[in-house]
Coordinates of C-alpha atoms and ligand atoms in Angstrom, one line a residue:
X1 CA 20.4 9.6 50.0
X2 CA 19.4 8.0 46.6
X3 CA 16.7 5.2 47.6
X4 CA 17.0 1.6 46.0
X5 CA 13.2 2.1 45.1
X6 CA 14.4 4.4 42.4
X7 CA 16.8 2.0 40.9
X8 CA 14.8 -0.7 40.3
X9 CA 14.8 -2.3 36.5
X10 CA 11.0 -0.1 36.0
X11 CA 12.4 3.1 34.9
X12 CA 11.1 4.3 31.6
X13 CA 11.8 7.1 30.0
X14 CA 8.8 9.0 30.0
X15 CA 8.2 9.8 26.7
X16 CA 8.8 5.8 25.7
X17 CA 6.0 5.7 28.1
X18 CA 3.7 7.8 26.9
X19 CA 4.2 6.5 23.6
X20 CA 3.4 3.0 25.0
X21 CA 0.6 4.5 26.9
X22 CA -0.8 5.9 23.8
X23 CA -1.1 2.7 21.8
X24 CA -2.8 1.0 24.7
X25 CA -4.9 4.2 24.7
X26 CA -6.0 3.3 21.2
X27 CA -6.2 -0.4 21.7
X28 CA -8.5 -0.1 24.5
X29 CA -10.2 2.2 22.1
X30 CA -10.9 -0.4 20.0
X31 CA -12.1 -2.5 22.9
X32 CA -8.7 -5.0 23.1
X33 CA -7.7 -3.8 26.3
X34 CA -9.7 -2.7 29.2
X35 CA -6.7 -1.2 31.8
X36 CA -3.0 -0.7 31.3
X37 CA -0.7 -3.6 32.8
X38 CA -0.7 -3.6 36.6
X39 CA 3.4 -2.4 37.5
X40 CA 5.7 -2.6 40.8
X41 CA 4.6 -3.4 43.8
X42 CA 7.8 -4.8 44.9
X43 CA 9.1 -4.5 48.8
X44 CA 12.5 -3.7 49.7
X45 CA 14.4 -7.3 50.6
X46 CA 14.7 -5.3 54.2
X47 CA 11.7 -4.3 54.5
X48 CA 9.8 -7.9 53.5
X49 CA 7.1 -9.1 56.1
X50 CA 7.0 -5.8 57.0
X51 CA 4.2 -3.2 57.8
X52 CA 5.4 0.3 58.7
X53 CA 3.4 2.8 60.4
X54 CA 3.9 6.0 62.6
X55 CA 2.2 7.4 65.8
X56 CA 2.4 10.6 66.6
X57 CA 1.3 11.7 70.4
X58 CA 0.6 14.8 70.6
X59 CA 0.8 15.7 74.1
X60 CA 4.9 15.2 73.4
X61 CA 4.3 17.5 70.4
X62 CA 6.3 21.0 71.6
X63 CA 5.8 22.7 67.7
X64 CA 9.8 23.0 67.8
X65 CA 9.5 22.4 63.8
X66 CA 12.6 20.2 63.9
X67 CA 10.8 17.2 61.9
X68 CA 10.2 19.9 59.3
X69 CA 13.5 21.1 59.4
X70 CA 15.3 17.4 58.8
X71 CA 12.6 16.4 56.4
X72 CA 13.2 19.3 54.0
X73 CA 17.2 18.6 54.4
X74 CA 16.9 14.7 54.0
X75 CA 14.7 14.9 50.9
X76 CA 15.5 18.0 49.3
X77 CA 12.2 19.1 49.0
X78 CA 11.7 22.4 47.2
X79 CA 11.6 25.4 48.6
X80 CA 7.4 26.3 49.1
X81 CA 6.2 23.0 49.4
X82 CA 6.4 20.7 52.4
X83 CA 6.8 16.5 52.7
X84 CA 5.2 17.3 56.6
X85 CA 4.2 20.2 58.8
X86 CA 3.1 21.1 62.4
X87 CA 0.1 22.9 62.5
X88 CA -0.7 25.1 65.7
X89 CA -3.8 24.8 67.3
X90 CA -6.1 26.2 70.4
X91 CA -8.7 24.7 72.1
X92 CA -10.7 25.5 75.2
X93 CA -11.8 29.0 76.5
X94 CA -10.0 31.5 77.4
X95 CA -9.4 31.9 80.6
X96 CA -8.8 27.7 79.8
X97 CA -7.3 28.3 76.5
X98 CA -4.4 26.1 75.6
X99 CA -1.9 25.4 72.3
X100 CA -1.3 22.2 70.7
X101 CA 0.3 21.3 67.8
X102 CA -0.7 18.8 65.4
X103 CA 2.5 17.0 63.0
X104 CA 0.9 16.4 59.4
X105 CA 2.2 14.3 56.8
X106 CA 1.1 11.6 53.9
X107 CA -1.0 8.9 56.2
X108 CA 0.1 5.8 53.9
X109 CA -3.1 4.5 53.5
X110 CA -3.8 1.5 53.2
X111 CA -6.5 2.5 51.0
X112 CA -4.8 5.0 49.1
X113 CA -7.5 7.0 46.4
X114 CA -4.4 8.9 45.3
X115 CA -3.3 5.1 43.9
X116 CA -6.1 4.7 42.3
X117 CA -6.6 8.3 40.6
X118 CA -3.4 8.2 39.2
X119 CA -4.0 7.3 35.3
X120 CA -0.4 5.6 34.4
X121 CA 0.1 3.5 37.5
X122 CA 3.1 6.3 38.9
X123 CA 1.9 6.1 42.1
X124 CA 2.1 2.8 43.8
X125 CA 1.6 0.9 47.2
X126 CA 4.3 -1.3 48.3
X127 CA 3.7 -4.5 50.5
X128 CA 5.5 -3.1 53.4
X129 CA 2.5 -0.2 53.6
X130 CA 4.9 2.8 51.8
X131 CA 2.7 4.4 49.6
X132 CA 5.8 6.2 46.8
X133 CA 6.2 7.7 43.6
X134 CA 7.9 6.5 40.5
X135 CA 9.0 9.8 39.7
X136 CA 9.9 8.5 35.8
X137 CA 6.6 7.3 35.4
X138 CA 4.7 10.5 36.6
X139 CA 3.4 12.9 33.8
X140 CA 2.9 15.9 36.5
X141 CA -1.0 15.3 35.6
X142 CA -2.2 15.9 39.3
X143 CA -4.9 13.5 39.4
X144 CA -3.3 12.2 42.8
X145 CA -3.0 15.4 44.2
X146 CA -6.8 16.0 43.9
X147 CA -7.7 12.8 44.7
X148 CA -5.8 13.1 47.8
X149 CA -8.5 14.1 50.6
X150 CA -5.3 14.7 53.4
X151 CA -3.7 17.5 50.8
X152 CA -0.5 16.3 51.7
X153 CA 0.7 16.1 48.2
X154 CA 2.7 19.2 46.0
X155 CA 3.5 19.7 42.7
X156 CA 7.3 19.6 42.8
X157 CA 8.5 22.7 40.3
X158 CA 11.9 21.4 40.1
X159 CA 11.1 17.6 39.0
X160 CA 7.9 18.5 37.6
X161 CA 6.0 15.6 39.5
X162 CA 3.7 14.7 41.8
X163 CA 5.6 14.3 45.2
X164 CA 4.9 13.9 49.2
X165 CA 6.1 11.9 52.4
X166 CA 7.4 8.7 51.9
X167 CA 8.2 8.0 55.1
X168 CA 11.9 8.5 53.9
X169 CA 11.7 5.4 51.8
X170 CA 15.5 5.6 51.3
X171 CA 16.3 5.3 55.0
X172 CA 13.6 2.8 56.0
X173 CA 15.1 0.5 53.3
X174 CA 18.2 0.6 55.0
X175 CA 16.9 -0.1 58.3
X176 CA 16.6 3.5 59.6
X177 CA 13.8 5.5 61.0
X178 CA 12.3 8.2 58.8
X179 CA 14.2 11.9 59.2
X180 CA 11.7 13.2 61.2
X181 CA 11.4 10.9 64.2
X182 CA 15.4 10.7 64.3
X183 CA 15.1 14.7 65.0
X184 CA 11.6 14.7 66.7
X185 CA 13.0 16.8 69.9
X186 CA 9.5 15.8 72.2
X187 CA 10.0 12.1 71.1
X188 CA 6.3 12.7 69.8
X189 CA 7.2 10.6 66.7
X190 CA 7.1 6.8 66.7
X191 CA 7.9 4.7 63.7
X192 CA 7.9 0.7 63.2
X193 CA 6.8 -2.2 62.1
X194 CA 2.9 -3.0 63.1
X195 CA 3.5 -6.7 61.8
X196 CA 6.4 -7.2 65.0
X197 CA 3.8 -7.7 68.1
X198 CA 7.0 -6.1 70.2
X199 CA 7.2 -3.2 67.8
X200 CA 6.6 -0.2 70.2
X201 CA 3.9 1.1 67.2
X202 CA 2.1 -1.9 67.6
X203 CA 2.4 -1.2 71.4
X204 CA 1.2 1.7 71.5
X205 CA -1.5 0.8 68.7
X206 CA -2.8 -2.2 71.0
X207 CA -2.9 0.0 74.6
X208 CA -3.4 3.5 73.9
X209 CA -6.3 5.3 72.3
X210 CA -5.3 6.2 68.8
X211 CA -7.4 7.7 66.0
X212 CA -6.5 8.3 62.4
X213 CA -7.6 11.1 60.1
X214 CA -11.0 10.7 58.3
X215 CA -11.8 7.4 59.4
X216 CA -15.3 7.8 58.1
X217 CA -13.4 8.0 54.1
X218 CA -12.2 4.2 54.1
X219 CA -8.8 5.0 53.3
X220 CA -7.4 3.4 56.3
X221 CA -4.3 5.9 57.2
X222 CA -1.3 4.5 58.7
X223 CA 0.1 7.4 60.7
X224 CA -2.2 7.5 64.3
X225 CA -3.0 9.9 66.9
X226 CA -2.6 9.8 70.5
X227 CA -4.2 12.7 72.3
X228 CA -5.4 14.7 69.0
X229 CA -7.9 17.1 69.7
X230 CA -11.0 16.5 67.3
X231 CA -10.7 20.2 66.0
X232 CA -7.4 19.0 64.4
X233 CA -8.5 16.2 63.0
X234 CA -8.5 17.2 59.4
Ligands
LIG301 FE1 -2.3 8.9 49.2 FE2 -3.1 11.1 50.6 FE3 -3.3 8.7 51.7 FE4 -0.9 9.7 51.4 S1 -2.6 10.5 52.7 S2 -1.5 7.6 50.8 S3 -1.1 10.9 49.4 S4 -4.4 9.4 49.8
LIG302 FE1 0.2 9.8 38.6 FE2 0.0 11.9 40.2 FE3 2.0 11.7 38.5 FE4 -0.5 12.2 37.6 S1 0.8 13.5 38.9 S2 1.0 10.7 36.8 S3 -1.7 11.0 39.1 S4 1.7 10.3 40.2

């Protein structure tokens, strides 16, 4: 599916860009301007009022791989690189030792540092909480993907840019759930709108206990835990 949020009046080619980015380079040189021109930050007209997030509860977790499976077919991702993934985990003692398995995926922070790191504005927040890509902005620089503290972004060899989880961006704007909960066989995957009080993300935000990934960073993720074992909490 080709998303509206790549159709939008913003694309550029890129090398008009860098040319433009170049003499802003040289006038903030010469101390006239201090930051490039703040870009995009527009919301999908169905998404507006809007503020998506996903749970993921791992106890309905059953590491069936499915999620990964869609994701890659939905948004033709590249083969060696991965939008989300299920990691497999132990925990206890054997003769108590068990398996879990712990879904992974861009968290959609709120407080992205990836947004910030990225030197010509490529990599935006929207106001509906999707944190995307402009892929005609991005120089392939990787500033995002080490700025990233979740490593949830790849270099994409075929585009040549930055790329990750967008929570199917192209779906969501036309009202559908992300790939991956569609096909989530354990129903561990929850997606919706934390803004709807009868949303069942903000129910089960508001009743069970979640936790997020690196609290202690500030980056406020969007994607919660029910049941994660703290070893998996990376
Ligand atoms: Fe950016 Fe990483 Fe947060 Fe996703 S998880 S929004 S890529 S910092
Ligand atoms: Fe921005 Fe990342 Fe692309 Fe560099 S690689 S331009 S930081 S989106």
């Amino acid at each position: 599916m080709k998303g509206k949020y790549e159709e939008k009046p913003f694309k550029r080619d890129r090398r008009q860009f860098l040319k433009a980015a170049g003499i802003t380079t040289a006038i903030t040189i010469s101390g006239l301007i201090v930051s490039l021109k703040p870009i995009r930050a527009e919301t999908s007209a169905n998404t507006a009022g809007k503020r998506f997030a996903m749970v993921i509860n791992i106890e309905k977790c059953i590491g069936c791989h499915a999620c990964v499976a869609s994701c890659k077919a939905e948004n033709n991702v590249p083969l060696g690189v991965f939008r989300t993934w299920v990691e497999e985990h132990e925990k206890g003692e054997y003769p108590n030792a068990s398996l879990f398995f712990a879904p992974k995926l861009c968290n959609q922070c709120d407080k992205p540092p990836c947004v910030q790191a990225c030197p010509v504005k490529a990599t935006y927040r929207r106001e509906d909480g999707l944190v995307l890509i402009n892929y005609e902005w991005c120089i392939g620089c990787g500033a995002c993907i080490q700025a990233c503290p979740y490593a949830v972004r790849y270099f994409d060899p075929v585009k040549h840019t930055a790329d990750k989880c967008t929570f199917c961006v192209q779906r969501v704007d036309q009202g559908l759930h992300p790939a991956c909960v569609d096909t989530c066989v354990g129903g561990a995957r929850v997606f919706g709108d934390l803004n709807d009080p009868n949303s069942e993300v903000s129910r089960l935000v508001s009743t069970k206990r979640v936790m997020v990934l690196k609290p202690q960073l500030g980056t406020e993720p969007q994607v919660y835990y029910i049941g994660l074992d703290v070893s998996a909490a990376k």
